[in-house]
Coordinates of C-alpha atoms and ligand atoms in Angstrom, one line a residue:
M577 CA 0.0 0.0 0.0
Q578 CA 1.3 3.4 -1.0
N579 CA 1.6 5.6 2.1
T580 CA 2.9 9.0 1.0
L581 CA -0.4 11.0 1.5
Y582 CA 0.1 14.2 3.5
I583 CA -3.0 16.0 4.8
Y584 CA -3.4 19.3 6.6
N585 CA -4.4 18.7 10.1
S586 CA -6.4 21.7 11.4
L587 CA -5.5 20.7 15.0
T588 CA -1.7 21.0 14.6
R589 CA -2.0 23.5 11.7
K590 CA 0.5 21.6 9.5
K591 CA 0.6 18.9 6.8
E592 CA 1.1 15.5 8.3
L593 CA 1.8 12.1 6.8
F594 CA -1.5 10.1 7.0
V595 CA -0.8 7.1 9.3
P596 CA -4.0 5.4 10.2
L597 CA -4.5 4.0 13.7
H598 CA -5.4 0.5 12.4
P599 CA -4.2 -0.1 8.9
P600 CA -5.5 -1.2 6.4
F601 CA -8.6 0.4 8.0
A602 CA -9.3 4.1 7.9
G603 CA -12.1 5.8 9.8
L604 CA -13.6 9.0 8.4
Y605 CA -16.4 10.9 10.2
V606 CA -17.9 13.9 8.5
C607 CA -20.6 16.3 9.8
G608 CA -23.6 16.0 7.5
P609 CA -26.5 18.4 7.0
T610 CA -29.3 19.5 9.4
V611 CA -32.2 18.5 7.2
Y612 CA -34.7 21.4 7.4
S613 CA -34.4 22.9 3.9
D614 CA -33.5 22.0 0.3
T615 CA -29.8 21.1 -0.2
H616 CA -27.9 24.2 -1.3
L617 CA -24.6 25.2 -2.7
G618 CA -23.0 25.3 0.7
H619 CA -23.6 21.6 1.1
A620 CA -21.9 20.7 -2.2
R621 CA -18.4 21.6 -1.1
P622 CA -18.0 19.4 2.0
A623 CA -19.8 16.6 0.2
I624 CA -17.3 16.8 -2.7
T625 CA -14.3 17.4 -0.6
F626 CA -14.8 14.4 1.6
D627 CA -15.9 12.3 -1.4
L628 CA -12.5 13.1 -2.9
L629 CA -10.8 12.0 0.3
F630 CA -13.0 8.8 0.5
R631 CA -12.3 7.9 -3.1
Y632 CA -8.5 8.5 -2.8
L633 CA -8.1 6.6 0.4
T634 CA -10.1 3.7 -1.2
H635 CA -7.9 3.9 -4.3
L636 CA -4.8 3.7 -2.2
G637 CA -6.1 0.4 -0.8
Y638 CA -7.5 1.5 2.6
K639 CA -10.7 -0.1 3.8
V640 CA -12.5 3.1 4.6
R641 CA -15.5 3.3 7.0
Y642 CA -17.1 6.6 6.1
V643 CA -19.6 7.8 8.5
R644 CA -21.7 10.9 7.8
N645 CA -24.5 11.9 10.1
I646 CA -27.9 13.4 9.6
T647 CA -28.9 16.0 12.2
D648 CA -32.6 15.6 12.7
V649 CA -33.0 17.1 16.2
G650 CA -31.4 19.6 18.6
H651 CA -29.9 22.1 16.1
L652 CA -31.4 25.4 17.4
E653 CA -32.0 28.5 15.2
N654 CA -29.1 30.6 16.3
D655 CA -26.6 27.7 16.4
A656 CA -26.3 28.2 20.1
D657 CA -28.6 27.0 23.0
E658 CA -31.5 29.3 22.4
G659 CA -34.2 29.7 19.8
E660 CA -36.5 27.1 18.2
D661 CA -35.3 23.8 16.8
K662 CA -34.8 24.4 13.1
I663 CA -36.7 21.2 12.1
Q664 CA -39.5 21.9 14.5
K665 CA -39.9 25.4 13.2
K666 CA -40.1 24.1 9.6
A667 CA -42.7 21.5 10.7
R668 CA -44.8 24.2 12.3
L669 CA -44.6 26.5 9.2
E670 CA -45.3 23.7 6.7
H671 CA -47.9 21.9 8.9
L672 CA -45.9 18.7 8.8
E673 CA -44.7 16.2 11.3
P674 CA -41.0 16.9 12.2
M675 CA -40.1 13.4 10.8
E676 CA -41.8 14.4 7.5
V677 CA -39.6 17.5 7.3
V678 CA -36.6 15.3 8.0
Q679 CA -37.6 12.7 5.3
K680 CA -38.4 15.3 2.7
Y681 CA -35.1 17.2 3.0
M682 CA -33.1 14.1 3.5
N683 CA -34.5 12.7 0.2
N684 CA -33.6 16.0 -1.5
F685 CA -30.1 15.8 -0.1
H686 CA -29.6 12.2 -1.3
K687 CA -31.0 12.9 -4.7
N688 CA -28.6 15.8 -5.1
M689 CA -25.6 13.9 -3.7
E690 CA -26.2 11.2 -6.3
K691 CA -26.4 13.8 -9.1
L692 CA -23.0 15.2 -7.9
N693 CA -21.7 11.6 -8.1
T694 CA -20.6 11.5 -4.5
L695 CA -20.5 8.0 -3.1
A696 CA -22.8 7.1 -0.3
P697 CA -21.2 6.9 3.1
S698 CA -20.8 3.5 4.7
I699 CA -23.0 4.5 7.6
E700 CA -25.4 7.5 7.8
P701 CA -26.6 7.6 11.4
R702 CA -29.3 10.0 12.6
A703 CA -29.3 11.9 15.9
T704 CA -32.9 10.8 16.8
G705 CA -31.8 7.1 16.4
H706 CA -29.1 7.6 19.1
I707 CA -30.9 9.2 22.0
I708 CA -30.0 6.5 24.5
E709 CA -26.4 6.6 23.5
Q710 CA -26.3 10.4 23.8
Q711 CA -27.8 10.1 27.3
E712 CA -25.2 7.5 28.3
F713 CA -22.4 9.8 27.0
I714 CA -23.8 12.7 29.0
K715 CA -23.9 10.5 32.1
S716 CA -20.2 9.8 31.7
I717 CA -19.4 13.5 31.3
L718 CA -21.5 14.2 34.5
K719 CA -19.8 11.4 36.4
N720 CA -16.4 12.7 35.4
G721 CA -17.4 16.1 36.8
Y722 CA -17.4 18.2 33.6
A723 CA -21.1 18.9 33.4
Y724 CA -23.9 20.0 35.7
E725 CA -27.6 19.7 35.8
V726 CA -29.9 22.7 36.3
N727 CA -33.7 22.5 36.2
G728 CA -33.9 19.6 33.8
S729 CA -31.1 20.7 31.5
V730 CA -27.4 19.6 31.5
Y731 CA -24.6 22.0 30.6
F732 CA -21.0 21.4 29.9
D733 CA -18.7 23.1 32.4
I734 CA -16.0 24.8 30.4
S735 CA -14.3 26.4 33.4
K736 CA -13.9 23.0 35.0
Y737 CA -12.7 21.4 31.8
S738 CA -10.2 24.2 31.2
E739 CA -8.5 23.5 34.5
K740 CA -7.2 20.2 33.0
Y741 CA -7.6 20.5 29.2
P742 CA -7.0 23.3 26.7
Y743 CA -10.4 24.5 25.5
G744 CA -10.1 26.3 22.2
K745 CA -7.1 24.5 20.8
L746 CA -8.8 23.7 17.4
S747 CA -10.3 27.2 16.8
G748 CA -7.5 29.1 18.4
R749 CA -10.1 30.9 20.6
V750 CA -9.0 31.8 24.1
L751 CA -11.5 31.5 27.0
E752 CA -10.8 35.2 27.9
D753 CA -11.9 36.3 24.5
L754 CA -15.0 34.2 24.6
K755 CA -16.0 35.8 27.9
G756 CA -15.8 39.2 26.3
N757 CA -17.6 38.3 23.1
L758 CA -20.7 36.8 24.5
R759 CA -24.0 38.7 24.3
E760 CA -26.4 38.3 27.1
L761 CA -28.9 35.9 25.7
E762 CA -32.2 35.1 27.1
G763 CA -32.3 31.9 29.1
Q764 CA -28.6 31.9 29.7
E765 CA -29.0 32.5 33.4
E766 CA -29.2 28.8 34.0
K767 CA -25.6 28.4 33.0
R768 CA -22.8 28.9 35.5
N769 CA -20.8 30.7 32.7
P770 CA -22.3 32.1 29.5
F771 CA -19.9 30.1 27.4
D772 CA -21.0 26.8 28.8
F773 CA -23.1 24.8 26.2
A774 CA -26.1 22.5 26.5
L775 CA -25.7 18.7 26.4
W776 CA -29.4 18.2 27.2
K777 CA -32.2 20.7 27.1
K778 CA -35.4 20.5 29.1
A779 CA -38.4 20.6 26.7
S780 CA -41.4 22.7 27.3
P781 CA -44.7 20.8 27.1
E782 CA -45.4 22.1 23.5
H783 CA -42.0 21.1 22.2
L784 CA -42.7 18.4 19.5
M785 CA -39.5 16.3 19.7
Q786 CA -38.8 15.2 23.3
W787 CA -37.7 12.1 25.1
P788 CA -37.7 10.9 28.7
S789 CA -34.3 11.1 30.4
P790 CA -32.8 10.9 33.9
W791 CA -33.2 14.7 33.9
G792 CA -36.8 14.8 32.8
N793 CA -38.3 15.2 29.3
G794 CA -36.0 16.9 26.9
F795 CA -33.8 16.7 23.8
P796 CA -30.1 16.5 23.1
G797 CA -27.9 19.6 22.4
W798 CA -26.5 20.0 18.9
H799 CA -22.9 19.0 19.5
I800 CA -23.3 15.8 21.5
E801 CA -24.6 13.6 18.6
C802 CA -21.3 13.8 16.7
S803 CA -19.2 12.8 19.7
V804 CA -21.5 9.9 20.3
M805 CA -22.0 8.6 16.7
S806 CA -18.4 9.0 15.6
T807 CA -17.0 7.0 18.6
K808 CA -19.9 4.5 18.4
Y809 CA -19.1 3.5 14.8
L810 CA -15.3 4.3 14.5
G811 CA -14.1 3.6 18.0
E812 CA -13.0 5.8 21.0
T813 CA -10.1 7.0 18.9
F814 CA -10.3 7.2 15.1
D815 CA -8.5 8.7 12.2
I816 CA -10.2 11.6 10.4
H817 CA -13.0 14.0 11.3
G818 CA -14.1 16.4 8.7
G819 CA -16.5 19.2 8.0
G820 CA -16.8 22.8 6.8
M821 CA -14.6 25.5 8.3
D822 CA -17.7 27.2 9.8
L823 CA -18.1 24.1 12.1
R824 CA -14.7 24.5 13.8
F825 CA -16.3 26.7 16.4
P826 CA -18.4 26.1 18.3
H827 CA -19.4 22.6 17.0
H828 CA -16.0 20.8 16.7
E829 CA -14.4 22.6 19.6
C830 CA -17.4 21.4 21.7
E831 CA -17.0 17.9 20.2
I832 CA -13.4 17.7 21.3
A833 CA -14.3 18.9 24.8
Q834 CA -17.2 16.4 25.1
S835 CA -15.2 13.4 23.9
T836 CA -12.2 14.2 26.1
A837 CA -14.4 14.8 29.1
A838 CA -16.3 11.5 28.6
L839 CA -13.4 9.2 27.5
G840 CA -10.4 10.9 29.1
K841 CA -8.6 11.2 25.8
E842 CA -9.0 12.9 22.4
S843 CA -10.9 10.9 19.8
V844 CA -9.7 12.4 16.6
K845 CA -6.2 12.1 15.0
Y846 CA -6.7 14.4 12.0
W847 CA -9.2 17.3 11.7
I848 CA -9.8 18.3 8.1
H849 CA -11.9 21.4 7.2
N850 CA -13.0 22.7 3.8
N851 CA -13.2 26.4 3.1
M852 CA -16.4 28.3 2.3
I853 CA -18.2 29.3 -0.9
T854 CA -18.9 32.9 -1.9
I855 CA -21.3 34.0 -4.7
N856 CA -20.1 37.0 -6.7
G857 CA -17.7 37.8 -3.9
Q858 CA -20.5 37.7 -1.2
K859 CA -21.2 35.2 1.5
M860 CA -24.2 33.1 0.6
A861 CA -27.2 34.0 2.8
R862 CA -31.0 34.1 2.5
S863 CA -31.0 37.8 3.5
L864 CA -28.6 38.7 0.6
G865 CA -30.9 37.1 -2.1
N866 CA -28.0 35.0 -3.4
F867 CA -29.0 31.8 -1.6
I868 CA -29.0 29.1 -4.3
T869 CA -30.2 25.5 -3.9
L870 CA -28.8 22.7 -6.0
D871 CA -32.2 22.1 -7.7
Q872 CA -32.1 25.8 -8.8
L873 CA -28.5 25.5 -10.0
F874 CA -29.3 22.4 -12.0
S875 CA -32.4 23.9 -13.5
G876 CA -31.1 27.5 -13.9
N877 CA -34.2 28.7 -12.1
H878 CA -32.8 31.6 -10.0
S879 CA -32.4 35.3 -10.7
T880 CA -28.6 35.3 -10.4
L881 CA -28.2 32.4 -12.8
K882 CA -27.8 33.0 -16.6
Q883 CA -28.3 29.3 -17.4
A884 CA -28.7 25.8 -15.9
Y885 CA -25.5 24.1 -14.9
D886 CA -24.9 20.3 -15.0
P887 CA -24.1 18.6 -11.7
M888 CA -20.7 17.6 -13.2
T889 CA -19.9 21.3 -14.0
I890 CA -20.5 22.1 -10.4
R891 CA -18.3 19.2 -9.3
F892 CA -15.6 20.1 -11.7
F893 CA -15.8 23.8 -10.6
I894 CA -15.4 22.8 -6.9
L895 CA -12.5 20.5 -7.7
Q896 CA -10.7 23.3 -9.6
A897 CA -10.0 25.0 -6.3
H898 CA -8.0 23.4 -3.5
Y899 CA -10.4 22.5 -0.7
R900 CA -8.7 24.9 1.8
S901 CA -9.1 27.9 -0.5
T902 CA -12.3 30.0 -0.7
I903 CA -14.2 29.6 -4.0
D904 CA -16.3 32.2 -5.7
F905 CA -19.3 31.3 -7.8
S906 CA -20.2 33.4 -10.7
N907 CA -21.8 32.7 -14.1
E908 CA -18.5 33.4 -15.9
A909 CA -16.5 31.1 -13.7
L910 CA -19.1 28.3 -14.1
Q911 CA -19.3 28.8 -17.9
S912 CA -15.5 28.4 -18.1
A913 CA -15.6 25.3 -15.9
E914 CA -18.2 23.9 -18.3
K915 CA -15.8 24.4 -21.2
G916 CA -12.9 22.9 -19.3
L917 CA -14.9 19.8 -18.3
R918 CA -16.1 19.4 -21.9
K919 CA -12.5 19.6 -23.2
L920 CA -11.4 16.9 -20.6
M921 CA -14.3 14.6 -21.5
Q922 CA -13.7 15.0 -25.2
A923 CA -10.1 14.0 -24.7
A924 CA -11.2 11.0 -22.7
N925 CA -13.4 9.9 -25.6
T926 CA -10.6 10.5 -28.2
L927 CA -8.3 8.4 -26.1
K928 CA -10.5 5.4 -26.6
K929 CA -10.1 5.7 -30.3
I930 CA -6.3 6.2 -30.6
N931 CA -4.3 3.5 -32.3
P932 CA -0.8 2.8 -31.0
E933 CA 2.4 3.2 -33.0
T934 CA 5.6 1.2 -32.6
S935 CA 7.3 4.1 -30.8
S936 CA 6.5 7.0 -28.5
T937 CA 7.5 10.6 -28.6
V938 CA 5.6 11.4 -25.3
D939 CA 6.5 10.9 -21.6
I940 CA 3.6 9.3 -19.8
T941 CA 5.4 7.7 -16.9
S942 CA 6.3 11.0 -15.3
L943 CA 2.7 12.3 -15.8
K944 CA 1.4 9.5 -13.6
T945 CA 4.0 10.3 -10.9
K946 CA 3.0 13.9 -11.0
C947 CA -0.7 13.0 -10.6
Y948 CA 0.0 11.0 -7.5
E949 CA 2.3 13.7 -6.1
A950 CA -0.5 16.3 -6.5
M951 CA -3.1 14.1 -4.6
D952 CA -0.5 13.2 -1.9
D953 CA 0.1 16.9 -1.3
D954 CA -3.1 17.5 0.8
L955 CA -5.5 16.5 -2.0
N956 CA -4.3 19.2 -4.4
S957 CA -7.0 18.7 -7.0
P958 CA -6.3 21.9 -9.0
V959 CA -2.7 20.8 -9.6
L960 CA -3.9 17.3 -10.4
L961 CA -6.3 18.8 -13.0
S962 CA -3.4 20.8 -14.5
H963 CA -1.5 17.6 -15.0
L964 CA -4.6 15.9 -16.5
F965 CA -4.8 18.8 -19.0
E966 CA -1.2 18.0 -20.0
G967 CA -2.6 14.6 -20.8
V968 CA -5.4 16.3 -22.8
K969 CA -2.7 18.1 -24.8
I970 CA -0.8 14.8 -25.5
I971 CA -4.0 13.1 -26.5
N972 CA -4.9 15.9 -29.0
S973 CA -1.4 16.0 -30.4
V974 CA -1.3 12.3 -30.9
N975 CA -4.8 12.4 -32.5
D976 CA -3.6 15.2 -34.8
G977 CA -0.6 13.1 -35.8
L978 CA 1.9 15.6 -34.2
E979 CA 3.1 13.1 -31.6
K980 CA 3.4 9.3 -31.5
I981 CA 2.4 6.9 -28.7
N982 CA 3.2 3.2 -28.4
N983 CA 1.0 0.6 -26.9
E984 CA 2.5 0.6 -23.5
D985 CA 2.2 4.3 -23.1
L986 CA -1.3 4.4 -24.5
E987 CA -2.4 1.8 -21.9
L988 CA -0.7 3.8 -19.2
L989 CA -2.4 7.0 -20.3
K990 CA -5.8 5.2 -20.3
N991 CA -5.0 4.0 -16.8
I992 CA -4.2 7.5 -15.6
F993 CA -7.5 8.9 -16.9
Q994 CA -9.4 6.0 -15.4
I995 CA -7.8 6.4 -12.0
F996 CA -7.7 10.2 -11.7
V997 CA -10.6 11.6 -13.8
F998 CA -13.2 8.9 -13.1
D999 CA -12.2 7.0 -9.9
V1000 CA -10.6 9.7 -7.8
L1001 CA -12.1 13.0 -9.0
G1002 CA -15.4 11.2 -9.6
L1003 CA -16.1 13.0 -12.8
K1004 CA -18.3 11.5 -15.5
D1005 CA -19.4 12.3 -18.9
Q1006 CA -22.8 14.0 -18.4
T1007 CA -23.5 13.9 -22.1
D1008 CA -23.5 10.0 -21.9
T1009 CA -26.8 10.0 -20.1
D1010 CA -28.2 12.7 -22.4
I1011 CA -27.2 10.7 -25.5
D1012 CA -28.7 7.5 -24.0
E1013 CA -32.0 9.3 -23.4
E1014 CA -32.1 10.6 -26.9
L1015 CA -31.3 7.2 -28.4
T1016 CA -34.1 5.6 -26.4
E1017 CA -36.6 8.1 -27.6
N1018 CA -35.6 7.6 -31.2
L1019 CA -35.6 3.7 -31.0
I1020 CA -39.0 3.6 -29.3
S1021 CA -40.6 5.9 -32.0
I1022 CA -39.2 3.6 -34.7
I1023 CA -40.8 0.7 -33.0
I1024 CA -44.1 2.5 -32.5
N1025 CA -44.1 3.3 -36.3
L1026 CA -43.4 -0.3 -37.2
R1027 CA -46.3 -1.4 -35.0
Q1028 CA -48.5 1.2 -36.7
D1029 CA -47.6 -0.3 -40.1
A1030 CA -48.5 -3.8 -38.8
K1031 CA -51.9 -2.4 -37.5
N1032 CA -52.5 -0.8 -40.9
R1033 CA -52.0 -4.2 -42.5
K1034 CA -54.4 -5.6 -39.8
E1035 CA -51.6 -7.8 -38.5
W1036 CA -53.0 -7.7 -34.9
E1037 CA -50.8 -10.5 -33.6
I1038 CA -47.6 -8.7 -34.5
S1039 CA -48.8 -5.4 -33.1
D1040 CA -49.9 -7.1 -29.8
K1041 CA -46.6 -8.9 -29.6
I1042 CA -44.7 -5.6 -30.0
R1043 CA -46.7 -4.1 -27.2
E1044 CA -46.2 -7.1 -24.9
D1045 CA -42.5 -7.3 -25.5
L1046 CA -42.0 -3.6 -24.9
K1047 CA -44.0 -4.0 -21.6
K1048 CA -41.5 -6.8 -20.5
T1049 CA -38.7 -4.2 -20.8
G1050 CA -40.6 -1.7 -18.8
I1051 CA -42.0 0.5 -21.6
V1052 CA -45.8 0.9 -21.6
L1053 CA -47.5 2.0 -24.8
K1054 CA -50.8 3.9 -24.6
D1055 CA -53.0 4.1 -27.6
K1056 CA -54.6 7.6 -27.8
K1057 CA -56.9 9.1 -30.3
D1058 CA -54.2 11.1 -32.0
G1059 CA -51.4 8.6 -31.8
V1060 CA -49.4 6.5 -29.4
E1061 CA -47.7 7.7 -26.2
W1062 CA -45.2 5.8 -24.1
E1063 CA -43.9 5.9 -20.6
R1064 CA -41.6 4.0 -18.3
E1065 CA -43.4 1.6 -16.0
Ligands
ZN1900 ZN1 -21.0 17.3 13.7

C-alpha cells in the first residue's frame, strides 16, 4: 500500500503524513446536514471534498469506513442554545410532522448527492436514532465532573474542563476572548458561565421532539450527537474528522471537549476542514438574495443564474479549487468550468479511439507520478487537473498526428485517466446519459411506427406482440386518439 499521503491537520496546523491507527482500516467521520431545507450550494463543497478523500483513500487500498451523520434534532436556530429547533420550526410552518420534514429534505439531499456523483457513506446515522447513546455519553461527562444539571437541562462546564484540558485548541479561541464576546442571551441565566453549552435541554410541554431522560423530558444539544455517533461507529479514537470550516467553532471545539471529558482522551487524530463558498464575492445568505439551492442550480431557475449548470460542471468547478481555498461562484466562472470539463471529457473519448504506433514521442510515466504527487500533497485537485490537462494536450497532439504513442504508453495514459478523472475526481461524462435518453426516444418511436404499419395491415398478432415485448422491458404504450404515447413503468 502506498503511504505518502500528506493531509493538513487543522488541529496541529500543518501537513502531516497520514498514518491510520489500524491499517488497512481508515475511519472517516464527516458532519452532515441539518435536514430542514433544500440542499444548497454550501452543502456541495464538504460533500465533494470528503468524497474526494474517501475515493482517494479507497484507491490507495485502505478499507474506509465513512460515517456521515444526519442532524434531525437539537440544532437550534441561532446555532447556540436558544431559539426554536430548526426542524420543529419548519414543521410548524409547513404543517408537517417533524419526521416528515426530515424525510423530505433528506430525500432531497440524497438525490442531489447522487447527481453530484458523491459516493454514499458506509453508515449514515441520525441523531434521533441515538438518543439513549447520547444520554449515556452525557452521564459519563457528568460522572467525570465536567457537566452540571440545572432545572432539567445539562450543561458542559467549560471552566472546570479548562483546569485540566486546553479548550479552544482547534479554533484558536481563548477563553478570555470568549467571555468578552458573548452577548447576554435570554435563558442563559441557568448556566454557570455564559460560554457553557447545552448537552441536554429541558423541553417545554409544547416542544414536539422530546424524550424521557434521567433529567426529565427533553432533547439533546446539537454537538453531542457527533461525539457519540463518531465514537460508536469508529471507536473511541479514530483517524479523520471532517466538516466545513464554519463548524470549527463552536461545533467541533465542543465535540473535542465532550469526547475528552467522557473518555479521558482525544478521539480524533486528524481534523480536516474545507473552506467556504462565496457568490459574486459575497457570502451566501438568504438575506442577501443569493441563496442558491442545488435544484435551482441544475435547472437555472434563479435570478442570479444566466443558465442551468450540469451537476458535473459544479463538481468540476469545486475541484478546480483546493479545498482549503475559498471559492467564488459566478456565471462566468461556471461557464468556463463547463468548457474545461467538456475539453477533458472529449479528450477521454478521443483516447478510446487512438491506435498505438511502434514508438513513443511522449512521456507518460512522469505524468502518472505527478498526478500521485498532487493528490498526496493534501489532495491538491487543481494541480492534479493541470497535469490531466497536460494529458489532454498529449491526446490531442497524438490524434492530430503531431506526436506518436506506443501501446505501453497508450495503456498507461488510459490507466491515468481511469484512475484520476473517473475514480478519484469522480467526474463522469454528463452527455453520456443525455445521449442514451435521446437514443431511447428515437428507438421507441421507430418501434411505434413499425407497430402502426402492422396495424394498418391488420396484423394484430404482431402489433400485440410488440406491445407485450415492450412491456416486458418496462416500456408501456398507450393508444390515444391522436397517436401512441409511451412511458416507463
Ligand atoms: Zn457534527
